Coordinates of C-alpha atoms in Angstrom, one line a residue:
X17 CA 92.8 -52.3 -41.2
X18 CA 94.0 -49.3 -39.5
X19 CA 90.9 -49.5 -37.1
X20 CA 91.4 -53.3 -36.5
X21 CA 95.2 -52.6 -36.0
X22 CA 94.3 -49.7 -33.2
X23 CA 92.0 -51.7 -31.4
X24 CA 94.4 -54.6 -31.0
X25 CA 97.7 -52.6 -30.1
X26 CA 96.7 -49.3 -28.8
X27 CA 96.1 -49.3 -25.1
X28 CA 92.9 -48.8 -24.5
X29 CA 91.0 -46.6 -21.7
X30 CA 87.5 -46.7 -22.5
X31 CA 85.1 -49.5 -23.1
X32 CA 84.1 -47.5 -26.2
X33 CA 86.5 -45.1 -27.6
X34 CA 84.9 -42.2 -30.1
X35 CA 87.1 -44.1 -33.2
X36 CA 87.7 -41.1 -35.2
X37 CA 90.0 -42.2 -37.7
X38 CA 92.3 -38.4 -38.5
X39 CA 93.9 -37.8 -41.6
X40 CA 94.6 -34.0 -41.3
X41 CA 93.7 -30.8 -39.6
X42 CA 92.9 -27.1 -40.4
X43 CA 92.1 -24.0 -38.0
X44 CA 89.1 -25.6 -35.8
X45 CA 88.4 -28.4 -38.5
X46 CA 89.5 -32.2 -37.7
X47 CA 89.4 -34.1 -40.7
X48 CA 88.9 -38.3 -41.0
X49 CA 90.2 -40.6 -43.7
X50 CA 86.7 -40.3 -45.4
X51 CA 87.5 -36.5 -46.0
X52 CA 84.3 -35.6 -43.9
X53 CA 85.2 -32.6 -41.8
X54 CA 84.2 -31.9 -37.9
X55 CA 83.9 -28.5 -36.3
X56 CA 86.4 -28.9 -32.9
X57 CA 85.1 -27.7 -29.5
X58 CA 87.2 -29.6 -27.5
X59 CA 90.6 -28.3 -29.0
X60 CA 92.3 -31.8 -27.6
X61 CA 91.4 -30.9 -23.8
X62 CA 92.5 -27.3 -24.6
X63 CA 95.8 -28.5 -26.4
X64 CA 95.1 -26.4 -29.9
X65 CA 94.6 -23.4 -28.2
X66 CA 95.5 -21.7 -31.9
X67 CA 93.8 -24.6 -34.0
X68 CA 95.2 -27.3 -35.7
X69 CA 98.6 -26.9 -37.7
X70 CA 98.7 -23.1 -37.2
X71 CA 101.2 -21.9 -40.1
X72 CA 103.5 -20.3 -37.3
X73 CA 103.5 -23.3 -34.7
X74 CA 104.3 -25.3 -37.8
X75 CA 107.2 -23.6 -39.4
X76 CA 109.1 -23.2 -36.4
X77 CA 108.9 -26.9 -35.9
X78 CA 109.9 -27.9 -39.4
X79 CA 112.4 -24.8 -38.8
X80 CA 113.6 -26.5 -35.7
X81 CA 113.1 -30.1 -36.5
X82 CA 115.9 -29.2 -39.2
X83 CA 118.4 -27.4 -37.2
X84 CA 118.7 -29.9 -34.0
X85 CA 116.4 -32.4 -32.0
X86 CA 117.4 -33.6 -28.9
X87 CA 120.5 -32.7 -27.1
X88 CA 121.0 -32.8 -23.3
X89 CA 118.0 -30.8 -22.1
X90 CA 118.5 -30.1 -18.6
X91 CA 122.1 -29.4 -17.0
X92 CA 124.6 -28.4 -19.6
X93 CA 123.7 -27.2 -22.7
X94 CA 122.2 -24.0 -23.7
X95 CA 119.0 -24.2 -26.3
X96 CA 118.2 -20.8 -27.8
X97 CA 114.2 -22.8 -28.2
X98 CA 114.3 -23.1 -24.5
X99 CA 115.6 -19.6 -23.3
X100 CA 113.7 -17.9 -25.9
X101 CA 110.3 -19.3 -24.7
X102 CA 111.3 -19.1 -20.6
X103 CA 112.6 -15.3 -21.0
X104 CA 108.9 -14.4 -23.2
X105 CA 106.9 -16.5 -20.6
X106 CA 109.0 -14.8 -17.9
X107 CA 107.9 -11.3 -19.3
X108 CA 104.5 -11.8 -19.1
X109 CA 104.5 -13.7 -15.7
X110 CA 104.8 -11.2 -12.7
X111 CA 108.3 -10.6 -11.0
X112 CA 108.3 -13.2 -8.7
X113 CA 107.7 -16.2 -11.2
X114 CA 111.1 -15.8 -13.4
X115 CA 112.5 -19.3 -13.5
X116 CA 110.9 -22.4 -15.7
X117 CA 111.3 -25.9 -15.4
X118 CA 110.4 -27.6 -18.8
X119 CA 108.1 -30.9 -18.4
X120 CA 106.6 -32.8 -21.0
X121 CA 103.4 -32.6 -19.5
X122 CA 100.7 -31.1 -17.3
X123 CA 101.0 -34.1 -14.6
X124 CA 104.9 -34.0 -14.9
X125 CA 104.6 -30.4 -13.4
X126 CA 102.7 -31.0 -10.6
X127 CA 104.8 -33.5 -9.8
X128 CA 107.9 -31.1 -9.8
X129 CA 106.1 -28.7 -8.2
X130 CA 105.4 -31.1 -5.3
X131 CA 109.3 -31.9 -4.8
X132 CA 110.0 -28.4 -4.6
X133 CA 107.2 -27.2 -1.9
X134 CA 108.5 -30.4 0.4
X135 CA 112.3 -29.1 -0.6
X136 CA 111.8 -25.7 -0.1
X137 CA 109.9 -25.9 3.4
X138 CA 111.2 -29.2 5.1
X139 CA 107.4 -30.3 5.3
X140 CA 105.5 -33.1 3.9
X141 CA 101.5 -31.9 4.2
X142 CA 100.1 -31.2 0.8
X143 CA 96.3 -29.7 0.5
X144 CA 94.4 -29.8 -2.1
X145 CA 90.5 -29.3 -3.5
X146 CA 87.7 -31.9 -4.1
X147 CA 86.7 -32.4 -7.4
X148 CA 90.9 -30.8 -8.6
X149 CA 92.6 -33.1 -11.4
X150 CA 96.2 -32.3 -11.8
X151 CA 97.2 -35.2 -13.1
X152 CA 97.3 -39.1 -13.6
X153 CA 100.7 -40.2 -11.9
X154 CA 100.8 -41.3 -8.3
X155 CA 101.5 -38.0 -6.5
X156 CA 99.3 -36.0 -9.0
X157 CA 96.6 -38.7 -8.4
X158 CA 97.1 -38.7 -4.8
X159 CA 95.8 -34.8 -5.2
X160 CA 92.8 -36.0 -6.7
X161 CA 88.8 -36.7 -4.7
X162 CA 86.5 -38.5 -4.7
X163 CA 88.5 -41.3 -4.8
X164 CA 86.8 -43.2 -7.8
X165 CA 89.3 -43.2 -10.1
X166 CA 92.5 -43.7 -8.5
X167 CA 90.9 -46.4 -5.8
X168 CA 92.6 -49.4 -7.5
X169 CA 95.7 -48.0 -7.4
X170 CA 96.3 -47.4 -3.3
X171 CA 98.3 -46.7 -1.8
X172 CA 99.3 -43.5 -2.8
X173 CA 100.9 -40.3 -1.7
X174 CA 100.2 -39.9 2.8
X175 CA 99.8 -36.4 4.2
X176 CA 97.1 -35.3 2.0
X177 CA 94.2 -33.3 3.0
X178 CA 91.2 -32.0 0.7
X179 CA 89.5 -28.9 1.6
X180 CA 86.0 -27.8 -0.3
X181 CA 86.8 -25.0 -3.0
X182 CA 85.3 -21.1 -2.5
X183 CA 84.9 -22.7 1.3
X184 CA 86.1 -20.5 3.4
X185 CA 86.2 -23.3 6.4
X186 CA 88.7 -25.6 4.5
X187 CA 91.2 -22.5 5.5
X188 CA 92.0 -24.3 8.6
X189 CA 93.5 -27.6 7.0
X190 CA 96.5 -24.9 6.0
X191 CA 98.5 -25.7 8.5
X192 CA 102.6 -25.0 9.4
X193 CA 102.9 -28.7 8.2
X194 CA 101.5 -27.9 4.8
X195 CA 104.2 -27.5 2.5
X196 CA 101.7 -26.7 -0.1
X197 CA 98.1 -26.1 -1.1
X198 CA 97.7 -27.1 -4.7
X199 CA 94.4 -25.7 -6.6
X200 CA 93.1 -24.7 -10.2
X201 CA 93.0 -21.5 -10.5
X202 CA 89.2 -22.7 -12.6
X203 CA 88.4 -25.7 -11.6
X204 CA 88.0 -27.8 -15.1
X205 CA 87.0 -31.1 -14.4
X206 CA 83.9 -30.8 -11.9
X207 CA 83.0 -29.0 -14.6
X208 CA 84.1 -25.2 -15.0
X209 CA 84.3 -23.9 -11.3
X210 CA 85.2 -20.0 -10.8
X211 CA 86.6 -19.2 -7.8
X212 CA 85.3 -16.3 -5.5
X213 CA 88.4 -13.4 -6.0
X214 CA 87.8 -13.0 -2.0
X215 CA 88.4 -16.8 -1.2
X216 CA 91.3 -17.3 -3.1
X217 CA 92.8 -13.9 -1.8
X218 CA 91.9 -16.1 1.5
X219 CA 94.1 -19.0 0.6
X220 CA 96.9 -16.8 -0.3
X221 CA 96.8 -14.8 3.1
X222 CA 96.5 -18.6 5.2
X223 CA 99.1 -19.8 3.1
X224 CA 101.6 -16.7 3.8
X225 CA 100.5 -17.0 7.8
X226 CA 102.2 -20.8 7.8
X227 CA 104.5 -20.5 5.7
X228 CA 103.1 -22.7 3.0
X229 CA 103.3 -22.3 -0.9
X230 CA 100.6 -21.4 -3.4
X231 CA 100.5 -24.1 -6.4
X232 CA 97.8 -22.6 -9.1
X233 CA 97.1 -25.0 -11.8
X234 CA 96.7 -23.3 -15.2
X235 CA 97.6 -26.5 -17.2
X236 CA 94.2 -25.9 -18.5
X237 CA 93.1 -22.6 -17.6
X238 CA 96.6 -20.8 -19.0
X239 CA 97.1 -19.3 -22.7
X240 CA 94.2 -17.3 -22.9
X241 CA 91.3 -19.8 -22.2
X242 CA 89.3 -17.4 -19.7
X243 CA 89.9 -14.5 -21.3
X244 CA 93.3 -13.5 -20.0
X245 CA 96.7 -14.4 -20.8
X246 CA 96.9 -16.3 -17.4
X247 CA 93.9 -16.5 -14.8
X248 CA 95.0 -15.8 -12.2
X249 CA 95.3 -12.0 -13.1
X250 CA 92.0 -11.7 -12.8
X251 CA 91.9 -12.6 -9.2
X252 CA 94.1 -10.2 -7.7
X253 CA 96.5 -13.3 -6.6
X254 CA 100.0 -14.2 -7.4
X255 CA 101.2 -18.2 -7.0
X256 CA 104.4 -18.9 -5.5
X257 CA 104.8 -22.1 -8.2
X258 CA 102.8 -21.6 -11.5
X259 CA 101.9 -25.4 -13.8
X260 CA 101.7 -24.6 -17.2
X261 CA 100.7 -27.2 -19.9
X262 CA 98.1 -28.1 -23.2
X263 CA 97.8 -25.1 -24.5
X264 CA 101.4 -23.8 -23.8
X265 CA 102.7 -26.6 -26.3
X266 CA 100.8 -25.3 -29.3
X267 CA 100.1 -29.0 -30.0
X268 CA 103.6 -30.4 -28.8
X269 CA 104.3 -31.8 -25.4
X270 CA 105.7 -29.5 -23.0
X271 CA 104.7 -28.5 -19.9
X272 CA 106.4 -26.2 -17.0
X273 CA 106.5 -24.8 -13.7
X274 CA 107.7 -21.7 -13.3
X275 CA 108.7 -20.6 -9.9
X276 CA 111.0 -17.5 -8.7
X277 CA 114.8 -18.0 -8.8
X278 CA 115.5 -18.8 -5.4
X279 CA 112.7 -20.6 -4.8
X280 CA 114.0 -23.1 -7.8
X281 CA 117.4 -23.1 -7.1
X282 CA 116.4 -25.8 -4.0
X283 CA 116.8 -28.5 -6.5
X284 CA 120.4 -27.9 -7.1
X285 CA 122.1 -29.1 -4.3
X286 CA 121.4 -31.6 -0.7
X287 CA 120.9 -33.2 -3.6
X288 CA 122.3 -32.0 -6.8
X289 CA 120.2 -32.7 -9.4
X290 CA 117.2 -32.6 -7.1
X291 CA 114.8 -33.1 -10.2
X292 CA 116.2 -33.9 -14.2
X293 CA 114.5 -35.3 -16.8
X294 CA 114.7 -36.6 -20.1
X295 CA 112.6 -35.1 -22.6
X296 CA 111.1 -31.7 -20.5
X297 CA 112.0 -29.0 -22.3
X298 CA 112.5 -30.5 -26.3
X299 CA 113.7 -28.2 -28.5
X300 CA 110.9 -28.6 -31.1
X301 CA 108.2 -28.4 -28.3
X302 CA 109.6 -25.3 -26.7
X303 CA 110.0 -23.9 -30.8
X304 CA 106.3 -25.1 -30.7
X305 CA 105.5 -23.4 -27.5
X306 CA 107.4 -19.9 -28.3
X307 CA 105.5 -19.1 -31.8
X308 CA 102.1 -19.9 -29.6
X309 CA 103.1 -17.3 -27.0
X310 CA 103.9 -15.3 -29.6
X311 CA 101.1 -15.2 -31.3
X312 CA 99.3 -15.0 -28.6
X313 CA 100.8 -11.9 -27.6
X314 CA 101.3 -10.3 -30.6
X315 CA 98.0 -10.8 -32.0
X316 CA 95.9 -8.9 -29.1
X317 CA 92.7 -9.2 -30.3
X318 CA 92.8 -13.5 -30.2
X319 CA 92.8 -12.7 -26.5
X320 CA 90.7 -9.9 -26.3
X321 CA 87.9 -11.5 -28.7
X322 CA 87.2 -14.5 -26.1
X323 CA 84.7 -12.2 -23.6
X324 CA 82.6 -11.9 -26.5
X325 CA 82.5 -15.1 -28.1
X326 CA 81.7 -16.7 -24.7
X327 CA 79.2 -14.3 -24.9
X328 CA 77.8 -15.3 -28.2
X329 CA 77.9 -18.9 -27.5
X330 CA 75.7 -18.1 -24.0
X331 CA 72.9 -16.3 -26.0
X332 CA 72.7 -19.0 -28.6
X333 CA 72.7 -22.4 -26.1
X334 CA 68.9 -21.7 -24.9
X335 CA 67.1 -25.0 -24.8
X336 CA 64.9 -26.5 -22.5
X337 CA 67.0 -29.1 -21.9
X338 CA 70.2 -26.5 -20.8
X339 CA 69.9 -26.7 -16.6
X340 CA 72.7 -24.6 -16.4
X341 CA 75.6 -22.8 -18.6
X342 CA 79.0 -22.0 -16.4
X343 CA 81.4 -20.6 -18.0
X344 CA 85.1 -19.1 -17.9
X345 CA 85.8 -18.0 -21.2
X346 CA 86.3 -20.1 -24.0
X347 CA 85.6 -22.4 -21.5
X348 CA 82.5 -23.7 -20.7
X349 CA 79.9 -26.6 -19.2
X350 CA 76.4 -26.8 -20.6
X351 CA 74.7 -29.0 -17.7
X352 CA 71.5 -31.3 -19.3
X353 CA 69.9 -33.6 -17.3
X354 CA 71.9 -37.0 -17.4
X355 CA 75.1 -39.0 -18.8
X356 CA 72.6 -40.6 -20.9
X357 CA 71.3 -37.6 -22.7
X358 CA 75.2 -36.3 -22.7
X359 CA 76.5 -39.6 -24.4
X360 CA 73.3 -39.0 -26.8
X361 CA 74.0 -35.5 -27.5
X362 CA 77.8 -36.5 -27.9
X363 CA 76.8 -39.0 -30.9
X364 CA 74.8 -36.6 -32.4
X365 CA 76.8 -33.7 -32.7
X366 CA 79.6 -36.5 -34.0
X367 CA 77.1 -37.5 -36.9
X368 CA 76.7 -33.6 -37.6
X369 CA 80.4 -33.3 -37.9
X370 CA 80.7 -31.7 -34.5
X371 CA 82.9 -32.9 -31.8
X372 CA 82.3 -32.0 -28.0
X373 CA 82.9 -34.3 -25.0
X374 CA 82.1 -34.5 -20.9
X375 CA 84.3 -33.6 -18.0
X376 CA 85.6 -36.1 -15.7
X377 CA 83.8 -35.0 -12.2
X378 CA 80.6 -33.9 -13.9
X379 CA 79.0 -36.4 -16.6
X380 CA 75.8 -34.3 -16.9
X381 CA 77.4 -31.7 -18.7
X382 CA 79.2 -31.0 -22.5
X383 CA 82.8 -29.7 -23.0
X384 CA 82.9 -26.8 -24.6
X385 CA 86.9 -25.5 -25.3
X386 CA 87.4 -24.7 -29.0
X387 CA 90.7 -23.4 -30.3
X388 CA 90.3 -19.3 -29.4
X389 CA 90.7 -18.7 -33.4
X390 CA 87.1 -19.7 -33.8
X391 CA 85.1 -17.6 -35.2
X392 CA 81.7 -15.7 -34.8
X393 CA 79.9 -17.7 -38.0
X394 CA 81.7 -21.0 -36.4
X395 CA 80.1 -20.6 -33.4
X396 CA 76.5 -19.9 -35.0
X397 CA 76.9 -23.2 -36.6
X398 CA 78.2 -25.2 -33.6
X399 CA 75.2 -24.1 -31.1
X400 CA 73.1 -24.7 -34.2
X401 CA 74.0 -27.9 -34.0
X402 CA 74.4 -28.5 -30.5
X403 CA 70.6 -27.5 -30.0
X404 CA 69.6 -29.6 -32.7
X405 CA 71.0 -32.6 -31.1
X406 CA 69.4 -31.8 -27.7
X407 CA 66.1 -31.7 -29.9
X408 CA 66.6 -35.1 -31.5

């Protein structure tokens, strides 16, 4: 019944959704209503950074849940959740990023991040990268090339320009009408793309010649993922607007950008209330979000463990079938040959009790993004059954 019932009233976005029917959760584990249990390396797009229901995400939002819910999130009222996570986050941030505007998602921050570059400057040009997904609303989508999947919906945002990412010619679509370049700091839907540190030093430099902002996207790449608390540390680079989102949650919705004082204060006046919202900023998310960030930061080795686990998991994947391995952490692509063999290996690992998935730009390789509390006998197991599927 339930599976009848979520066919016929869910909205649907596939032709043939996976149909996993949940019951419960538990560290890396997703359990269906059959009690069989699947190994997660997918972590919901990178969501469950600390696994599902870690004990400490899920007593401060019981904790929370039972103190107060919704107020008036943005404006008036003062939410110890809220200033508790934004004065942690702003700790760990450098300097210059000490202000956060709570969204309720990834694509909600880009597109607050977009009003304030065009507030800030006075200039309409946005730049962004091929192969870049910030988001699915019409100025995230606008960001987004090839065209494929946001065709059908034109017109969207003008004044848009796409430069090639670690192409150091694109440099010139920075212009003094660019009131931002927006880029993933990793790109994670062509597929996990590093940047060269001496490109996106490159960017930075252009975009302080004209004037323009620097929007990273860790909505994906953030909370530990490569191997640092943010990525962009390990780049030598410092954004003007940082998007935080997935991961920072701990399994709630909440996303941010985080921007310095000044540089924020542009959406309080010409005109006041220059960007609200409903929702951004929920008590029990940002409860969610500040015992993941605490964790996180008080637990040094969940960080510190990833080099080595994406190490382990790149000595384990060898297969004839494995073109390529690319990797950013506990991030990573394993490229086989076609999206045939990926929606093969897909079913097979399912059957196993393994779940991985594809990336949006790149359909010839597997997701790999487990919670970062995985551990080293896990892993074994996973690639054992990653390669036995490619062996089928």
């Amino acid at each position: 019944m339930q599976r009848a019932n979520f066919l016929k009233h869910i909205a649907q976005t596939s032709p043939a959704p996976m149909g996993l029917e949940i019951a419960g959760g538990e560290g890396v584990y997703l359990i269906d209503t059959a009690g069989k249990r699947y190994l997660d390396l997918i972590a919901g797009i990178g969501v469950s950074a600390l696994g599902h229901n870690h004990p400490a995400v899920v007593e401060a939002v019981q904790r929370q849940a039972g103190t107060y819910m919704h107020t008036l999130v943005y404006g008036e009222f003062v939410l110890g959740p809220q200033v508790e996570l934004a004065t942690l986050l702003c700790a760990h941030l450098p300097a210059s990023l000490d202000n956060v505007y709570f969204t309720n998602s990834g694509t909600e921050a880009t597109e607050g991040a977009m009003k304030l570059a065009k507030r800030v400057t006075g200039r309409a040009g946005i730049v962004s990268a091929t192969y870049a997904y910030h988001g699915s609303t019409q100025g995230a989508a606008s960001l987004m090339w090839p065209k494929d999947f946001t065709r059908a919906f034109h017109p969207l945002l003008p004044g848009v320009d796409h430069l090639e990412f670690n192409d150091d010619a694109g440099l010139k679509l920075i212009t003094p009408q660019t009131a931002a370049v927006v880029l993933e700091t990793v790109q994670a839907e062509w597929g996990i793309r590093r940047p060269r540190k001496e490109w996106l030093q490159a960017v930075r430099r252009r975009c302080d010649e004209v004037g323009a902002l620097l929007i990273l996207d860790e909505i994906q790449a953030g909370m530990g993922r490569t191997g640092t608390l943010f990525a962009f540390e390990q780049y030598g680079v410092v954004p003007d607007i940082l998007l935080l989102a997935k991961g920072f949650g701990g399994g709630m919705p909440l996303g941010a950008f985080v921007a310095g004082r000044e540089i924020m204060r542009a959406l309080t006046e010409n005109p006041v209330l220059g960007h609200i919202t409903t929702f951004g900023g929920h008590p029990v998310s940002c409860a969610a979000g500040l015992a993941t960030l605490q964790t996180l930061t008080r637990d040094a080795e969940l960080i510190a463990s990833v080099g080595e686990k994406e190490a382990l998991f790149r000595r384990l994947l060898v297969h004839p079938k494995i073109r390529d391995i690319r990797s950013a952490g506990l991030w990573m692509a394993v490229e086989l040959g076609d999206f045939d063999e990926i929606r093969r290996v897909i079913a097979r690992c399912l059957e196993r009790g393994l779940i991985t998935d594809w990336f949006l730009f790149n359909e010839r390789s597997l997701r790999i993004a487990p919670p970062l509390t995985i551990t080293h006998e896990e892993i074994e197991w996973a690639c054992g059954v990653l390669l036995e599927a490619m062996g089928d």
